PDB file of C-alpha atoms in Angstrom:
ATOM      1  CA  UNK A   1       0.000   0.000   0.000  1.00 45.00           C
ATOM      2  CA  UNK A   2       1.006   3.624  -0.358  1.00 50.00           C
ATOM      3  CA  UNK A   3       0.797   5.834   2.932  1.00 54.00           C
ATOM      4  CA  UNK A   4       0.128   9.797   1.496  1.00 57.00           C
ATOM      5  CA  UNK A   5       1.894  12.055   4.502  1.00 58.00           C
ATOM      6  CA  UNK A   6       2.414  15.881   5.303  1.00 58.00           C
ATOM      7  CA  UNK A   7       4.688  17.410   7.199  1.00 56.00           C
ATOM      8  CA  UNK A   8       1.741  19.527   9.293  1.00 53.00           C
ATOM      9  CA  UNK A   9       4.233  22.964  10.811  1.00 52.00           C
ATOM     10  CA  UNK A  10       6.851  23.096   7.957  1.00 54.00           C
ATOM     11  CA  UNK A  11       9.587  22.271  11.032  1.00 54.00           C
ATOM     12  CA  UNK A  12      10.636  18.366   9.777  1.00 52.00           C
ATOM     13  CA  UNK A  13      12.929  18.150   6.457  1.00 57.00           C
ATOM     14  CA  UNK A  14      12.151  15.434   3.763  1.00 54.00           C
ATOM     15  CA  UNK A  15      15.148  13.741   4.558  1.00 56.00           C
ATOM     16  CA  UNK A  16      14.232  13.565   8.167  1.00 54.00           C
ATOM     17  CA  UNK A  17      11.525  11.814   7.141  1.00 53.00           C
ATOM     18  CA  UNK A  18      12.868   9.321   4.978  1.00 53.00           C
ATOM     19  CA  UNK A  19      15.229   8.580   8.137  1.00 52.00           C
ATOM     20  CA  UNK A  20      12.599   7.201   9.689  1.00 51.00           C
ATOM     21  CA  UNK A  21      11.879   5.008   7.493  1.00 49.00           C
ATOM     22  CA  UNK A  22      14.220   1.913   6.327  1.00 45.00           C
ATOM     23  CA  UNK A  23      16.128   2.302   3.383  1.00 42.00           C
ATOM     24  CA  UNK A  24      14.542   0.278   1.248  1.00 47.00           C
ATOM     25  CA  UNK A  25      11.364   1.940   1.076  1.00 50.00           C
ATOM     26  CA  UNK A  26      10.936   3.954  -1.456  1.00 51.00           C
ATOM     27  CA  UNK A  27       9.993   7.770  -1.224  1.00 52.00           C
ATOM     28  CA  UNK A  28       7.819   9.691  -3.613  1.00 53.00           C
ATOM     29  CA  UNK A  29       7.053  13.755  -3.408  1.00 53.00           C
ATOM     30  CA  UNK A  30       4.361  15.357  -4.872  1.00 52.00           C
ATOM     31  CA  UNK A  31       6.008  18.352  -7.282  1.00 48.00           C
ATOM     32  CA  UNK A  32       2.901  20.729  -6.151  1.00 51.00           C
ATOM     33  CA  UNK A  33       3.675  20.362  -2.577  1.00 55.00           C
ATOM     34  CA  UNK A  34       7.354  20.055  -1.111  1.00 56.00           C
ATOM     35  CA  UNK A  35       5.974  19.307   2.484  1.00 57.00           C
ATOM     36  CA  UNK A  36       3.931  16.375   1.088  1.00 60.00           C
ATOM     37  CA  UNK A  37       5.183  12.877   0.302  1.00 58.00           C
ATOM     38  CA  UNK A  38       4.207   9.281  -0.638  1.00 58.00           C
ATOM     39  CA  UNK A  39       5.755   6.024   0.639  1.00 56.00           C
ATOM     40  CA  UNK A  40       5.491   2.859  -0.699  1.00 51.00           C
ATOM     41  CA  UNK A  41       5.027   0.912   2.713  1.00 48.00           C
ATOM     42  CA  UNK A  42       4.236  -2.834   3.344  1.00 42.00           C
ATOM     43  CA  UNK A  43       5.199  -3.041   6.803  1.00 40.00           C
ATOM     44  CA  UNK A  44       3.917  -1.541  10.245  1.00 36.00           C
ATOM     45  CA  UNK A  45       6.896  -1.587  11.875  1.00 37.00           C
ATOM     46  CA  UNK A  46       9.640   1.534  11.653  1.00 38.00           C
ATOM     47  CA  UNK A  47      11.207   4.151  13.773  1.00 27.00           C
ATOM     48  CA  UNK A  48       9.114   6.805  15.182  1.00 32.00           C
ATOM     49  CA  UNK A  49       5.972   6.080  13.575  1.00 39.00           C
ATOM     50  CA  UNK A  50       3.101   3.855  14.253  1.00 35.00           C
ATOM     51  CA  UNK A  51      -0.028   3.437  11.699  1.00 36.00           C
ATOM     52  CA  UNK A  52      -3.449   1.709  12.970  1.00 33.00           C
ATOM     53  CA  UNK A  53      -4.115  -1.206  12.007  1.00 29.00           C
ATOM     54  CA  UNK A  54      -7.732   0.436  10.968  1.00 30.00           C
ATOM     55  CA  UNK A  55      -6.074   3.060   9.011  1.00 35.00           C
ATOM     56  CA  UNK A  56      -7.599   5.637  10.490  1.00 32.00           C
ATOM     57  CA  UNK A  57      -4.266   7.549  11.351  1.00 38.00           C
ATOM     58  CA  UNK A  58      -0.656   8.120  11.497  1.00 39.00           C
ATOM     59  CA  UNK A  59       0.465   8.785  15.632  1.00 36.00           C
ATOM     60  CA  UNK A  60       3.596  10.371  15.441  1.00 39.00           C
ATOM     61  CA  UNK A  61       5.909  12.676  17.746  1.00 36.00           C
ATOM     62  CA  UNK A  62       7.239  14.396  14.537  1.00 38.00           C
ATOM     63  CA  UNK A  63       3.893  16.108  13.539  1.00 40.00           C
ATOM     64  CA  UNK A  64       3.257  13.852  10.247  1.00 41.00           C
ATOM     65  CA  UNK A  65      -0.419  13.720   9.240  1.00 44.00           C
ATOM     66  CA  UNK A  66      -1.216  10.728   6.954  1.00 44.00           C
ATOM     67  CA  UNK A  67      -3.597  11.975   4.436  1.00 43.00           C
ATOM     68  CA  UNK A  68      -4.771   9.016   2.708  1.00 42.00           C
ATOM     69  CA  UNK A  69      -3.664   5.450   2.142  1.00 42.00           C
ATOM     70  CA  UNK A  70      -3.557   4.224  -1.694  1.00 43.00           C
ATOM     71  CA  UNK A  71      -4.354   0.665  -2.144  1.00 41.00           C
ATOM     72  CA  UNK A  72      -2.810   0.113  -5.968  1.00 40.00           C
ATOM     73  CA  UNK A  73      -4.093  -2.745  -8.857  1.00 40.00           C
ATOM     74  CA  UNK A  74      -1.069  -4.020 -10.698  1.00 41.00           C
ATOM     75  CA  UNK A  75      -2.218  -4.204 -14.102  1.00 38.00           C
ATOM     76  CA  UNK A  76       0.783  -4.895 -15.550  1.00 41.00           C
ATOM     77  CA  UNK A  77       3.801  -6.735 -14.302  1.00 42.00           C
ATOM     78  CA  UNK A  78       7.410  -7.806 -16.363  1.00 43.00           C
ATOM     79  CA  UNK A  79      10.203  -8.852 -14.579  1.00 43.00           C
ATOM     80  CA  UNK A  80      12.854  -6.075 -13.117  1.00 44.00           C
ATOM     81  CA  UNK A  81      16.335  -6.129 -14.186  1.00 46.00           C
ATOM     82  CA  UNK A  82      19.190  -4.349 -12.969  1.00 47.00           C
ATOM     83  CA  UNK A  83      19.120  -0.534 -13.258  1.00 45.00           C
ATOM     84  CA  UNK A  84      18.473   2.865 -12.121  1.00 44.00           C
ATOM     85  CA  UNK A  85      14.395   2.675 -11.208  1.00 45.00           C
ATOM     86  CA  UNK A  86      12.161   5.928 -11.653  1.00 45.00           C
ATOM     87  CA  UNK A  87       8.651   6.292 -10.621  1.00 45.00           C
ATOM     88  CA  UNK A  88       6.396   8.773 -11.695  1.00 45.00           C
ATOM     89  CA  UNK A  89       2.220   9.496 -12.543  1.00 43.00           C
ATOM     90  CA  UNK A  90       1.719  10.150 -16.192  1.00 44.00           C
ATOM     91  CA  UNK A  91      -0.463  12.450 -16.341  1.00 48.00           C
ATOM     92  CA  UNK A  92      -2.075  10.730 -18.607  1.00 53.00           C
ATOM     93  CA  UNK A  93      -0.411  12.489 -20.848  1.00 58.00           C
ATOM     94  CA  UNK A  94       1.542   9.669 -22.336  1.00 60.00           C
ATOM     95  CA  UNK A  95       1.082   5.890 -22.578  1.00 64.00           C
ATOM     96  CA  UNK A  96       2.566   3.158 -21.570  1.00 62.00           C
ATOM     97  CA  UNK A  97       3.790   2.068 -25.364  1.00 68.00           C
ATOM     98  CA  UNK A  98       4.722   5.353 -26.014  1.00 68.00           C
ATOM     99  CA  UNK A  99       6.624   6.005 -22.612  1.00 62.00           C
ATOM    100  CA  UNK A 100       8.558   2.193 -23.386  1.00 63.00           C
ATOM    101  CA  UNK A 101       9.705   3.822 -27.115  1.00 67.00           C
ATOM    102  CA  UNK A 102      10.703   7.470 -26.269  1.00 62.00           C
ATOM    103  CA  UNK A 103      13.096   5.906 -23.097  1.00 60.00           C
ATOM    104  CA  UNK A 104      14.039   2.421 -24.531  1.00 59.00           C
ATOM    105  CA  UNK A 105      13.477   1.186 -20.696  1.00 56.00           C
ATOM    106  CA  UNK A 106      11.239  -1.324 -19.515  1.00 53.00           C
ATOM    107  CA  UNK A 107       8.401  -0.470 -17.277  1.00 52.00           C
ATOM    108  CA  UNK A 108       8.041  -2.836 -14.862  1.00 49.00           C
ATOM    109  CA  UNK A 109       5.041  -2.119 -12.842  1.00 49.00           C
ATOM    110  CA  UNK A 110       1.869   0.040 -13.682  1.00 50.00           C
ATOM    111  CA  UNK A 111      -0.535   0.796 -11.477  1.00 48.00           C
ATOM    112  CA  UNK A 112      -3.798   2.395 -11.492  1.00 46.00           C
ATOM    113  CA  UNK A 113      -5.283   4.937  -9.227  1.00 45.00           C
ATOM    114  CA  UNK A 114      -8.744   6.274  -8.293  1.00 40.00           C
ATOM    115  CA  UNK A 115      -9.325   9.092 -11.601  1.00 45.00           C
ATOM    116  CA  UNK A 116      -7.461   7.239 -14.336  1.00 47.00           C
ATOM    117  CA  UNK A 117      -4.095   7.921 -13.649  1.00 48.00           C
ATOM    118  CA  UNK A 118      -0.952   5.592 -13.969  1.00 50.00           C
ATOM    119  CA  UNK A 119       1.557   4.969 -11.521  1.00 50.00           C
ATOM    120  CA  UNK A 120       4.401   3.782 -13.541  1.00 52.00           C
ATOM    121  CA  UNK A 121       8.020   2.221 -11.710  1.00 50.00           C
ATOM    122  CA  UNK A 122      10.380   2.144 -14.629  1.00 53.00           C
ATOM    123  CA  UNK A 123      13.635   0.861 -15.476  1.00 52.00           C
ATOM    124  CA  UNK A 124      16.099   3.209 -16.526  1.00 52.00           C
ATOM    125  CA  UNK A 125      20.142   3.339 -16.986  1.00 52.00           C
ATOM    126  CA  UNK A 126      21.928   5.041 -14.416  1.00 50.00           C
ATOM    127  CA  UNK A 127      22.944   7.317 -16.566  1.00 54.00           C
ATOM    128  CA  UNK A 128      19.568   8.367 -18.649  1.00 54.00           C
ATOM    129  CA  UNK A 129      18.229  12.177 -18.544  1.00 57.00           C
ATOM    130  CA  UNK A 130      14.818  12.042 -16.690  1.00 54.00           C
ATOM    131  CA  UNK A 131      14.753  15.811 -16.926  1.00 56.00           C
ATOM    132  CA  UNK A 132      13.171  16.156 -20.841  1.00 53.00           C
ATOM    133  CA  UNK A 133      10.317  13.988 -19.416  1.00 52.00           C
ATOM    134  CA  UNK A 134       9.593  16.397 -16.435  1.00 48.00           C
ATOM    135  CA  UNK A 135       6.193  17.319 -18.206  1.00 48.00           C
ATOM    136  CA  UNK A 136       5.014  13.528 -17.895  1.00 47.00           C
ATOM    137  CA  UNK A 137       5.810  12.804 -14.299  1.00 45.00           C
ATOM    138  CA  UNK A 138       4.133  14.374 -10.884  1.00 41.00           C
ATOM    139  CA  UNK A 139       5.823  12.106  -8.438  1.00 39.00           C
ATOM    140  CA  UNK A 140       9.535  11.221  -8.555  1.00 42.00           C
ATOM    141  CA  UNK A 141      11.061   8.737  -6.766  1.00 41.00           C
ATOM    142  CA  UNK A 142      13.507   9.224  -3.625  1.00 34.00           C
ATOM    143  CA  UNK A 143      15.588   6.017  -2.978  1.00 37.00           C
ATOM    144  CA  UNK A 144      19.437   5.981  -2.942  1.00 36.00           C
ATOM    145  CA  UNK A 145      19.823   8.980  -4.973  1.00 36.00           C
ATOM    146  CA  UNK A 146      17.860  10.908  -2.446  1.00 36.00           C
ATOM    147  CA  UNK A 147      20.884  12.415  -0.775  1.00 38.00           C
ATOM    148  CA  UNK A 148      22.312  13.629  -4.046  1.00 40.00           C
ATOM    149  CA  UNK A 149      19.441  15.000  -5.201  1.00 37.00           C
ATOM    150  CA  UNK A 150      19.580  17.473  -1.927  1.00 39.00           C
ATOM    151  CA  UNK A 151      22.896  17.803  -2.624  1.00 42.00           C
ATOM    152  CA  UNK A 152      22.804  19.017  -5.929  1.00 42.00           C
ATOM    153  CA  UNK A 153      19.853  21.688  -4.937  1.00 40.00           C
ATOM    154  CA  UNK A 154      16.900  20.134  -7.126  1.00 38.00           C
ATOM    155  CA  UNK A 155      15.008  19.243  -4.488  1.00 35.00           C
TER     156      UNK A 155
END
């Protein structure tokens, strides 16, 4: 599932926040709202934070509100390979046949929210230029190259 969270008074960073996660879980922000993030979460255990099991939500210290959870339908799956992996919504501004040509990359998971829109995870080189795609995505994904994203100023 996908927890949506804000940072409620401004006063926690985004890398705070991933901090209290574990490092494998991957962190998405929203590109209309710095303070807001998504996580892609499948356990209930972590530092700091502790969801109901009824969903209702998110006790924390920290001042994180949990706006909604996102329960997502896989509808379609190919195997992963190794690479640099990207996430973003489309916007439906491009599909997924067209999104596989422009990038050569593989898409490996798509899935579908509530209003049509497509969550795509996609397999790219380390080395490929997400930026000329920036009108496609509204979520970008913060993994291991979350500290050198801050570091470089572009988030």
């Amino acid at each position: 599932m996908f927890l949506k969270i804000k940072n409620i008074n401004n006063n926690l960073r985004i890398e705070d926040i991933v901090r209290l996660f574990t490092f494998d879980t991957p962190i998405y922000r929203f590109k209309e709202d710095n303070n807001t993030i998504m996580i892609m979460y499948d356990r209930l255990s972590h530092i700091g934070i502790c969801l109901e099991l009824n969903g209702a939500s998110l006790i924390d210290p920290l001042e994180i509100e949990l706006i909604e959870i996102l329960e997502p339908v896989v509808i379609k799956n190919r195997r992963k390979k190794e690479g640099r992996c990207v996430c973003f919504i489309s916007n439906n501004k491009i599909s997924i046949d067209e999104l596989e040509a422009l990038t050569s990359s593989i898409i490996f998971y798509v899935y579908k929210f509530i209003g049509g829109k497509h969550f795509f995870i996609v397999e790219f080189e380390k080395d490929f230029n997400i930026s000329k795609f920036t009108s496609f995505y509204d979520i970008f994904l913060f993994d291991e190259y979350l500290e050198a994203l801050i570091g470089s100023g572009k988030v």
